[in-house]
Coordinates of C-alpha atoms and ligand atoms in Angstrom, one line a residue:
Chain C
M1 CA 77.2 320.6 123.2
E2 CA 77.6 316.8 122.4
Y3 CA 78.7 314.4 125.5
E4 CA 80.2 311.1 125.3
A5 CA 80.6 308.5 128.1
V6 CA 83.7 306.8 129.2
I7 CA 82.7 303.9 131.4
G8 CA 85.1 300.6 132.8
L9 CA 83.6 298.0 134.6
E10 CA 84.6 296.0 137.7
V11 CA 83.6 292.7 137.4
H12 CA 83.3 289.9 140.0
V13 CA 83.3 286.1 139.4
E14 CA 82.6 283.3 141.9
L15 CA 84.7 280.2 141.0
K16 CA 83.2 276.8 140.2
T17 CA 85.7 275.4 142.8
N18 CA 84.4 272.5 145.2
A19 CA 86.1 273.9 148.1
K20 CA 86.5 277.6 149.6
A21 CA 89.6 279.6 148.4
F22 CA 91.3 279.3 151.8
C23 CA 89.7 276.2 153.8
G24 CA 88.1 273.0 153.1
C25 CA 84.5 274.3 153.2
T26 CA 82.5 273.5 150.5
T27 CA 81.0 276.4 148.2
A28 CA 77.6 274.6 147.3
F29 CA 75.0 277.1 147.1
G30 CA 71.8 277.2 149.5
G31 CA 72.8 275.7 152.5
E32 CA 71.5 276.6 156.1
P33 CA 72.7 279.5 157.3
N34 CA 76.4 279.3 158.6
T35 CA 76.7 275.4 158.1
H36 CA 79.4 275.9 155.4
V37 CA 82.1 277.3 157.8
C38 CA 84.9 276.5 159.8
P39 CA 87.5 278.1 162.0
V40 CA 89.5 279.6 158.8
C41 CA 86.7 281.1 156.9
L42 CA 85.2 282.5 160.4
G43 CA 88.4 284.3 161.3
L44 CA 88.9 282.5 164.7
P45 CA 92.5 282.9 166.3
G46 CA 95.5 280.6 165.4
V47 CA 94.6 279.6 162.2
L48 CA 96.3 279.5 158.7
P49 CA 94.9 280.0 155.1
V50 CA 96.1 277.7 152.4
I51 CA 95.1 278.7 149.1
N52 CA 93.4 276.3 146.6
R53 CA 95.5 275.5 143.8
Q54 CA 92.1 275.6 141.8
V55 CA 91.6 278.8 142.3
V56 CA 94.9 279.3 141.0
E57 CA 94.5 277.2 137.8
F58 CA 91.1 278.9 137.0
G59 CA 92.5 282.4 137.3
L60 CA 95.4 281.4 135.0
K61 CA 92.7 280.1 132.8
T62 CA 90.9 283.3 132.6
A63 CA 93.9 285.5 132.2
L64 CA 95.4 283.8 129.4
A65 CA 92.0 283.9 128.0
L66 CA 91.6 287.4 127.9
N67 CA 95.0 287.7 126.6
C68 CA 97.1 289.2 129.8
Q69 CA 100.3 288.6 130.9
V70 CA 100.3 286.5 134.0
A71 CA 102.8 287.6 136.7
P72 CA 105.6 285.4 137.5
F73 CA 105.3 286.6 141.2
C74 CA 102.0 287.4 143.0
K75 CA 101.3 287.7 146.6
F76 CA 97.5 288.1 148.6
D77 CA 97.2 291.1 151.0
R78 CA 94.8 292.3 153.6
K79 CA 92.0 294.8 152.2
N80 CA 91.0 296.4 156.1
Y81 CA 87.4 297.6 156.1
Y82 CA 85.0 296.9 159.3
Y83 CA 81.7 296.1 157.9
P84 CA 80.4 292.0 159.6
D85 CA 80.1 290.3 155.9
L86 CA 83.5 289.6 156.9
P87 CA 84.7 288.2 160.0
K88 CA 88.2 289.1 159.7
N89 CA 87.7 293.0 159.5
Y90 CA 89.6 292.2 156.2
Q91 CA 89.4 290.8 152.7
I92 CA 92.1 288.7 151.4
S93 CA 92.9 290.3 148.1
Q94 CA 95.5 290.8 145.6
Y95 CA 96.5 294.6 146.1
D96 CA 100.1 295.9 143.8
L97 CA 101.2 292.9 142.3
P98 CA 98.0 290.7 140.9
L99 CA 98.1 287.4 139.4
A100 CA 97.9 288.9 135.4
R101 CA 97.5 292.6 133.7
G102 CA 97.4 293.8 130.0
G103 CA 94.5 292.0 127.9
H104 CA 91.6 292.6 126.1
L105 CA 88.6 291.1 124.8
K106 CA 87.0 292.1 121.5
I107 CA 83.0 293.3 120.8
T108 CA 81.0 294.1 118.1
V109 CA 78.1 296.8 118.6
D110 CA 76.4 297.7 115.5
G111 CA 78.8 295.9 113.2
E112 CA 81.7 297.7 114.5
E113 CA 84.4 295.5 116.1
R114 CA 86.2 297.2 119.3
V115 CA 89.2 296.0 121.2
I116 CA 88.3 296.7 124.8
G117 CA 91.8 296.5 127.5
I118 CA 91.4 294.6 130.5
T119 CA 93.7 296.2 133.2
R120 CA 93.9 293.3 135.5
V121 CA 92.9 290.4 136.8
H122 CA 93.3 289.5 140.5
M123 CA 92.4 286.5 142.6
E124 CA 90.3 287.6 146.3
E125 CA 87.7 285.6 148.4
D126 CA 83.8 286.7 148.7
A127 CA 81.8 288.1 151.9
G128 CA 78.8 287.1 153.6
K129 CA 75.3 287.8 153.5
L130 CA 73.7 290.5 155.8
I131 CA 70.1 290.9 156.4
H132 CA 69.2 293.9 158.4
V133 CA 66.0 293.6 160.7
D134 CA 64.5 296.9 162.1
G135 CA 63.8 297.3 165.8
P136 CA 64.7 299.5 168.8
D137 CA 68.0 300.8 169.0
G138 CA 68.3 300.9 165.2
G139 CA 67.9 297.3 164.7
Y140 CA 70.5 294.5 164.0
S141 CA 71.8 292.5 161.3
L142 CA 71.8 288.7 161.0
V143 CA 74.9 287.3 159.3
D144 CA 75.4 284.2 157.6
Y145 CA 79.1 283.3 156.6
N146 CA 78.8 280.6 154.2
R147 CA 79.8 282.3 150.9
T148 CA 82.4 284.1 153.0
G149 CA 85.7 283.0 151.6
V150 CA 84.4 281.6 148.2
P151 CA 87.1 282.2 145.7
L152 CA 86.6 285.4 143.3
L153 CA 88.1 286.7 140.5
E154 CA 88.3 290.2 140.1
I155 CA 88.3 291.6 136.1
V156 CA 89.0 294.9 135.9
S157 CA 88.5 296.9 132.3
E158 CA 90.2 299.8 130.7
P159 CA 87.7 302.9 130.4
D160 CA 87.5 301.8 126.9
L161 CA 83.8 301.9 127.0
R162 CA 81.8 304.0 125.4
S163 CA 78.0 303.6 125.7
P164 CA 76.3 301.4 127.9
A165 CA 75.4 299.0 124.8
E166 CA 79.2 298.7 124.4
A167 CA 79.5 298.2 128.6
R168 CA 76.4 295.2 127.9
A169 CA 78.4 293.7 125.3
Y170 CA 81.6 293.8 126.9
M171 CA 79.7 291.9 130.3
E172 CA 78.2 289.4 127.9
K173 CA 81.2 288.9 126.0
L174 CA 83.2 288.3 129.2
R175 CA 80.5 286.1 130.5
T176 CA 80.5 283.7 127.2
I177 CA 84.0 283.7 127.8
L178 CA 84.1 282.4 131.3
Q179 CA 81.2 280.1 130.3
Y180 CA 83.7 278.6 127.3
L181 CA 86.3 278.6 130.3
D182 CA 84.2 276.6 132.6
V183 CA 85.3 278.3 135.6
S184 CA 82.3 279.6 136.9
D185 CA 78.7 278.9 137.0
C186 CA 78.2 282.8 135.9
K187 CA 74.8 283.3 136.9
M188 CA 74.4 286.9 137.8
E189 CA 70.8 286.6 139.3
E190 CA 72.5 284.2 141.8
G191 CA 75.2 286.7 142.3
S192 CA 77.8 284.5 140.7
L193 CA 78.8 287.2 138.2
R194 CA 78.4 290.5 139.6
C195 CA 79.4 294.0 138.2
D196 CA 80.5 297.7 139.0
A197 CA 81.0 300.2 136.8
N198 CA 82.9 303.4 136.9
V199 CA 81.1 306.5 134.5
S200 CA 82.1 309.8 133.3
V201 CA 81.3 312.0 130.9
R202 CA 83.1 314.6 128.5
P203 CA 82.6 316.7 125.6
R204 CA 82.9 314.7 122.5
G205 CA 86.4 314.4 121.4
S206 CA 88.1 315.4 124.6
Q207 CA 91.3 313.7 125.4
S208 CA 91.0 314.1 129.7
F209 CA 88.5 312.6 131.7
G210 CA 85.6 314.5 133.4
T211 CA 84.6 313.1 137.3
K212 CA 83.8 309.8 137.4
T213 CA 81.3 307.9 139.8
E214 CA 81.1 304.3 140.8
V215 CA 77.6 302.6 140.0
K216 CA 76.9 299.2 142.3
N217 CA 74.0 296.7 142.5
L218 CA 74.2 295.8 138.5
N219 CA 72.6 292.4 138.9
S220 CA 71.7 291.8 135.1
F221 CA 72.7 292.8 131.7
R222 CA 69.6 294.7 131.7
S223 CA 70.0 297.0 135.1
L224 CA 73.6 297.3 133.7
Q225 CA 72.5 299.0 130.8
R226 CA 69.3 300.7 132.2
A227 CA 71.9 301.9 135.4
L228 CA 74.5 303.2 132.6
E229 CA 72.0 305.0 130.4
Y230 CA 70.3 307.0 133.8
E231 CA 73.8 307.5 135.3
I232 CA 75.1 309.3 131.7
E233 CA 72.0 311.3 131.7
R234 CA 72.2 312.7 135.2
Q235 CA 75.6 313.5 134.8
V236 CA 75.1 315.3 131.1
A237 CA 72.1 317.1 132.6
I238 CA 74.5 318.5 135.8
L239 CA 77.1 320.0 133.3
E240 CA 74.4 321.1 131.2
S241 CA 73.1 323.2 134.1
G242 CA 76.3 324.5 134.5
G243 CA 77.1 322.1 137.9
R244 CA 80.1 319.8 138.7
V245 CA 79.6 316.0 138.9
E246 CA 80.6 314.9 142.7
Q247 CA 82.8 311.9 142.9
A248 CA 80.3 309.4 144.6
T249 CA 80.1 305.5 145.0
M250 CA 76.0 305.2 143.7
A251 CA 73.9 302.4 143.8
W252 CA 71.5 301.4 141.1
D253 CA 67.4 300.9 142.4
E254 CA 65.8 298.7 140.0
N255 CA 62.5 299.1 141.0
R256 CA 62.4 302.9 141.1
G257 CA 65.1 303.0 137.9
V258 CA 67.2 305.6 139.5
T259 CA 70.8 305.6 140.6
Y260 CA 71.3 307.3 144.3
V261 CA 74.3 308.3 146.6
M262 CA 75.7 305.8 149.3
R263 CA 78.7 307.3 150.1
T264 CA 80.6 310.6 148.6
K265 CA 84.5 311.1 148.4
E266 CA 84.9 312.6 151.7
E267 CA 83.7 309.2 153.6
A268 CA 85.6 306.8 150.8
Q269 CA 86.9 303.8 152.1
D270 CA 90.8 303.7 153.4
Y271 CA 91.6 300.2 153.1
R272 CA 95.4 300.5 154.3
Y273 CA 96.9 297.4 152.3
F274 CA 99.3 295.2 153.5
P275 CA 100.7 291.7 152.5
D276 CA 99.1 289.3 154.1
P277 CA 101.7 287.3 156.0
D278 CA 99.7 284.4 156.6
L279 CA 99.6 282.9 152.7
V280 CA 103.4 283.0 150.9
P281 CA 103.5 284.4 147.7
L282 CA 102.9 282.4 144.2
E283 CA 105.5 281.7 141.6
I284 CA 104.1 281.4 138.3
D285 CA 107.2 280.0 135.8
A286 CA 106.3 279.6 132.5
A287 CA 105.9 275.9 131.9
W288 CA 102.8 276.2 134.1
I289 CA 101.5 279.4 132.2
E290 CA 102.2 277.0 128.8
R291 CA 100.6 274.3 130.2
V292 CA 97.6 275.9 131.1
R293 CA 97.5 277.7 127.4
R294 CA 98.1 274.3 125.8
E295 CA 94.8 273.1 127.7
L296 CA 92.7 276.3 127.0
P297 CA 89.5 275.0 124.9
E298 CA 88.5 276.7 121.8
L299 CA 87.2 280.2 122.5
P300 CA 84.3 282.0 120.9
D301 CA 86.1 284.5 119.0
A302 CA 87.8 281.3 117.2
R303 CA 84.8 279.2 117.1
C304 CA 82.8 281.6 115.2
R305 CA 85.4 282.1 112.8
R306 CA 85.4 278.5 112.3
L307 CA 81.6 278.2 111.9
I308 CA 82.2 281.2 109.2
D309 CA 85.2 279.1 107.6
D310 CA 84.1 275.6 107.4
Y311 CA 80.6 275.5 107.4
G312 CA 79.9 279.0 104.9
L313 CA 77.4 280.7 107.8
P314 CA 77.0 284.3 107.6
A315 CA 78.6 286.2 110.5
Y316 CA 75.6 287.2 112.4
D317 CA 74.4 283.7 112.6
A318 CA 78.1 282.0 113.9
G319 CA 78.1 285.2 116.3
V320 CA 74.8 283.9 117.9
I321 CA 75.6 280.3 117.9
T322 CA 78.9 280.9 119.7
S323 CA 77.4 283.0 122.4
S324 CA 76.5 280.3 124.3
R325 CA 79.4 277.2 124.2
D326 CA 76.6 274.7 124.9
L327 CA 74.2 276.1 121.9
A328 CA 77.4 276.0 119.7
D329 CA 77.9 272.3 121.0
Y330 CA 74.2 271.4 120.3
F331 CA 74.7 273.0 116.9
D332 CA 77.8 271.2 115.9
R333 CA 76.3 267.5 117.5
V334 CA 73.1 268.3 114.9
V335 CA 75.6 269.1 111.9
A336 CA 77.6 266.3 112.5
L337 CA 74.1 264.1 112.0
Y338 CA 72.5 266.4 109.4
P339 CA 75.2 268.5 107.5
D340 CA 73.0 271.2 105.9
A341 CA 74.8 274.4 108.3
K342 CA 72.4 276.7 107.1
T343 CA 69.2 274.8 108.1
V344 CA 70.4 274.0 111.2
S345 CA 71.3 277.5 112.0
N346 CA 68.0 278.8 111.1
W347 CA 66.2 276.2 112.9
I348 CA 68.1 276.9 116.2
M349 CA 68.3 280.6 116.0
G350 CA 64.4 280.4 115.2
D351 CA 62.1 277.9 116.8
F352 CA 64.9 276.4 119.2
L353 CA 65.8 279.6 120.9
R354 CA 62.5 280.9 120.8
L355 CA 61.0 277.5 122.6
L356 CA 64.1 277.4 125.0
N357 CA 63.3 280.8 125.9
A358 CA 59.4 280.6 126.5
G359 CA 60.4 277.5 128.8
N360 CA 63.0 279.7 130.4
L361 CA 65.6 276.7 129.7
E362 CA 69.5 277.7 129.0
P363 CA 70.7 275.8 125.8
G364 CA 72.3 272.7 128.1
Q365 CA 68.7 272.3 129.0
S366 CA 67.1 271.6 126.1
P367 CA 64.6 268.6 126.4
V368 CA 65.1 267.9 122.8
P369 CA 68.5 266.0 122.2
P370 CA 70.7 267.2 119.2
E371 CA 70.0 263.6 117.6
E372 CA 66.2 264.0 117.7
M373 CA 66.4 267.8 116.0
A374 CA 68.5 266.3 113.4
S375 CA 66.0 263.3 112.9
L376 CA 63.0 266.4 112.4
L377 CA 64.9 267.8 110.3
Q378 CA 65.6 264.7 108.0
L379 CA 61.7 264.0 107.8
Q380 CA 61.4 267.1 106.3
K381 CA 63.9 266.8 104.0
E382 CA 62.5 263.3 103.3
G383 CA 59.3 264.9 102.5
T384 CA 57.2 263.4 105.1
I385 CA 56.4 266.1 106.9
S386 CA 56.1 269.8 105.4
G387 CA 57.8 272.9 107.1
K388 CA 54.8 274.0 109.0
I389 CA 54.3 270.7 110.5
A390 CA 58.2 270.4 111.6
K391 CA 57.7 273.5 113.4
Q392 CA 54.6 272.5 115.5
V393 CA 56.6 268.8 115.6
L394 CA 59.4 270.6 117.7
E395 CA 56.5 272.2 119.9
E396 CA 55.4 269.1 120.6
M397 CA 58.8 267.8 121.2
F398 CA 59.7 270.1 123.5
A399 CA 56.5 269.8 125.6
T400 CA 56.8 266.2 125.8
G401 CA 60.4 265.1 125.6
K402 CA 59.0 262.6 122.6
G403 CA 61.1 262.0 119.4
A404 CA 60.2 263.5 116.4
R405 CA 59.3 260.3 114.3
Q406 CA 57.4 259.1 117.5
I407 CA 55.3 262.3 117.3
V408 CA 54.6 262.8 113.7
E409 CA 53.4 258.7 113.8
E410 CA 50.7 259.1 116.7
K411 CA 49.7 262.0 115.6
G412 CA 49.3 261.2 111.7
L413 CA 51.3 264.3 110.5
V414 CA 53.1 262.6 107.8
Q415 CA 52.7 264.9 104.3
I416 CA 50.1 264.1 102.1
S417 CA 52.2 263.3 98.7
D418 CA 49.9 261.2 97.1
A419 CA 48.2 263.0 94.3
A420 CA 45.1 260.8 94.2
A421 CA 44.4 261.9 98.0
L422 CA 44.8 265.1 96.9
T423 CA 42.6 266.2 93.8
Q424 CA 40.0 266.0 95.3
I425 CA 40.6 268.3 97.7
V426 CA 41.8 270.6 95.2
E427 CA 39.1 270.0 93.6
E428 CA 36.5 270.9 96.1
V429 CA 38.7 274.4 96.6
L430 CA 38.4 275.3 93.1
A431 CA 34.5 274.6 93.2
A432 CA 33.8 276.3 96.3
N433 CA 36.3 279.5 95.1
P434 CA 34.9 280.7 91.9
G435 CA 35.3 284.1 92.0
V436 CA 39.2 283.5 93.3
V437 CA 39.9 281.2 90.4
E438 CA 38.2 284.0 88.1
D439 CA 40.5 286.4 89.6
Y440 CA 43.8 283.9 88.9
R441 CA 42.6 283.7 85.4
N442 CA 42.5 287.4 84.9
G443 CA 45.9 287.5 85.9
K444 CA 46.3 288.3 89.5
D445 CA 48.7 285.3 90.5
K446 CA 48.2 286.5 94.0
A447 CA 45.1 284.5 94.2
L448 CA 46.8 281.1 93.6
G449 CA 48.4 281.5 96.8
F450 CA 45.1 281.9 98.4
L451 CA 44.1 278.3 97.0
V452 CA 46.8 276.9 98.2
G453 CA 46.6 277.9 101.9
Q454 CA 42.5 276.6 101.3
V455 CA 44.0 273.3 100.8
M456 CA 46.1 273.4 103.3
K457 CA 43.5 274.1 105.6
A458 CA 41.7 271.3 104.3
T459 CA 44.3 269.1 105.4
R460 CA 45.3 270.5 108.4
G461 CA 48.7 271.7 106.9
K462 CA 50.0 267.6 106.0
A463 CA 49.7 268.3 101.9
N464 CA 52.6 269.1 99.9
P465 CA 52.9 272.3 99.3
G466 CA 54.8 271.5 95.8
L467 CA 52.3 269.1 94.5
V468 CA 49.1 271.3 95.9
N469 CA 50.8 274.1 93.6
R470 CA 51.1 271.7 90.9
L471 CA 47.2 270.2 91.2
L472 CA 46.0 273.5 91.3
K473 CA 48.0 274.8 88.2
E474 CA 47.1 272.0 86.3
R475 CA 43.5 272.9 86.5
L476 CA 43.6 276.7 86.3
Chain N
M1 CA 106.7 314.4 158.0
P2 CA 105.5 314.2 161.3
I3 CA 101.9 312.5 162.1
T4 CA 99.1 315.0 163.4
T5 CA 96.4 314.6 165.7
A6 CA 94.3 314.9 163.1
E7 CA 95.6 311.8 161.0
V8 CA 95.6 310.1 164.5
E9 CA 91.7 310.8 164.3
H10 CA 91.5 309.7 160.8
V11 CA 93.1 306.3 161.8
A12 CA 91.1 306.0 164.9
L13 CA 88.0 306.4 162.8
L14 CA 88.6 303.7 160.2
A15 CA 89.5 301.2 163.0
R16 CA 86.2 302.1 164.8
L17 CA 88.1 303.2 167.8
K18 CA 86.9 306.2 170.7
L19 CA 89.9 307.6 171.9
T20 CA 90.2 310.1 174.5
P21 CA 92.4 313.8 173.8
E22 CA 95.4 312.2 176.5
E23 CA 95.0 308.6 174.2
K24 CA 95.2 311.0 170.9
A25 CA 98.5 312.7 172.2
A26 CA 99.8 309.5 173.3
Y27 CA 99.7 307.9 170.2
T28 CA 100.3 310.7 168.0
G29 CA 103.5 310.1 169.9
Q30 CA 104.3 306.9 169.5
L31 CA 103.5 307.1 165.8
N32 CA 106.1 309.9 165.5
A33 CA 108.5 307.6 167.4
I34 CA 107.9 305.1 165.1
L35 CA 108.2 306.8 162.1
E36 CA 111.3 308.2 163.4
Y37 CA 112.9 305.0 163.3
M38 CA 111.7 304.0 159.7
D39 CA 113.6 307.5 158.4
K40 CA 116.9 306.1 160.1
L41 CA 115.9 302.6 157.7
N42 CA 115.6 305.0 154.8
A43 CA 118.9 306.3 155.4
L44 CA 120.3 303.1 154.1
D45 CA 121.3 301.8 150.8
T46 CA 119.1 299.2 149.7
T47 CA 119.2 299.5 145.7
D48 CA 120.2 295.5 145.4
V49 CA 117.7 294.5 148.3
E50 CA 114.7 292.8 147.1
P51 CA 111.7 293.7 148.4
T52 CA 110.3 291.3 151.2
A53 CA 106.6 290.0 150.5
H54 CA 107.2 287.5 152.9
V55 CA 109.7 286.5 155.9
L56 CA 109.5 283.0 155.2
P57 CA 111.3 281.6 151.8
L58 CA 108.2 279.7 151.0
R59 CA 106.6 279.7 147.6
N60 CA 103.7 278.1 146.1
V61 CA 102.0 276.3 149.2
F62 CA 98.7 274.9 148.1
R63 CA 95.8 273.0 149.0
D64 CA 93.6 270.4 147.4
D65 CA 90.1 271.5 146.0
V66 CA 88.1 269.0 148.1
A67 CA 85.6 270.1 150.1
R68 CA 85.2 268.7 153.7
P69 CA 82.8 269.2 156.5
G70 CA 83.4 272.5 158.5
L71 CA 82.0 273.3 162.3
P72 CA 78.5 272.3 163.3
R73 CA 76.4 275.3 163.6
E74 CA 76.2 275.2 167.2
K75 CA 80.1 275.5 167.5
A76 CA 80.6 278.3 164.7
L77 CA 78.0 280.3 167.2
A78 CA 79.9 279.2 170.1
G79 CA 81.8 282.3 170.3
A80 CA 79.6 284.9 169.2
P81 CA 78.4 287.2 171.8
A82 CA 74.7 287.2 170.5
A83 CA 73.1 284.8 167.5
S84 CA 69.6 284.7 166.3
E85 CA 68.0 282.0 163.4
G86 CA 71.3 280.2 163.1
Q87 CA 73.3 283.7 162.6
F88 CA 75.6 286.0 164.0
K89 CA 73.7 288.9 165.3
V90 CA 75.2 292.1 165.5
P91 CA 74.6 295.9 165.6
R92 CA 73.1 297.3 162.7
V93 CA 75.4 299.7 161.3
V94 CA 73.6 300.6 157.7
Ligands
ZN1 ZN1 85.9 277.5 155.9

């Protein structure tokens, strides 16, 4: 039997506010343990949390960018559980009246566009960090509450995803949108973007759902995809052998490449939600929503459309370039100075991204400013340097941060376009390769390429290839 | 529907409370008395009554997004039953 997967994702995004969600503590990363805490986020008696306005603003931006309906009225609830990552024994969250519901985003996988529903977006607080220490009597745990109370958005998708590749595409698209909105650092490795997946399998074509498991600990796009592939295979194998999938919460072990059971349904959490009496409800009127909507930046889909329509870029190029707001900004700035969009796109998608990846850099951290990229392309267009040399110069620019013209001058890389200077080299190459010359004369066109290559080699890539071609043909 | 001893045991587990058989019996009785009172309220017609999200007539109370210093770490840890390496020390539960 053929099976298909049914996947929904719950994504947690840490918002990049200055202060925590309900107190004035900083959200800065990396402080000494328990130095970003106060009576409110430590849950000391008698304190009152008050919601940070920026959390609601960021929440609204995100909800609108994801095409959600914003609730005119929402409130905070207490999610009760006993685990020392939260000192109050409850997490402030939103239960039955979330900030927004009913949105969607679009993904493209293998050239096919799909619309993925978004069930809800709600606000909540992050928890602290535990370090477990072995020892007598079961050991102990050390708790750092610096992250406790940092604002999170939880974004829940509909079970609309049908493969690990689609889940990954959804996650990547969501991250891109959040980056465009500038509401989060979106660093999966630092935990500012996290993902849990609900997954089940069913016979292809079936309308009912199979029993699902929830997979946690998906800290990278790669783990998300690998964990889902593993979990789907595991569930299919159970069904094929006549067994039943048991509802459970699983964790992904990246090193071993397996999912394992954290808890089964019998031990499922019972959170006993109730409205938090410490926080007053929110009323978000149409004027507020409209103001936020007007302030939304151009989003990835619209920007991609614009690159296709205004510059005539292929959809693939436009998709790659707009997958990062910084990369799209970079492209726009280079094109403003060097208006051959397809050439700019080729360079950005090729050598530029390759060199960024090699240096483990994000597009916003490029050591080559857009002005210098444009001047490199200009040097090539003028014929001052060849395309091959241009690639070398770009590498040098990445390595040293120097300008394109400076490198070309310092290294004497100016293209040789002087026929007199090249003639001698051309004649030497012809003299040294009589056999190849003979081949060419006997109709082997490929032989010309070899001879051009020899001249380029002799000039260390600096000869103008067009001129070399002409000079060779004149003599053959 | 009356509360059973099994439900009291479940709630006690979630709240990490260890109850004696006498306490379980006592709480079962008390919880049932509370729920009986709820039944009385259920008898009222609340068709035109808005659900209460909060007892105060306040909406949209915000703080500005300004970070400011919190507690010095010694003070943060002062009330902890145990601390170590600048952190709260608790029994290991996983
Ligand atoms: Zn605080």
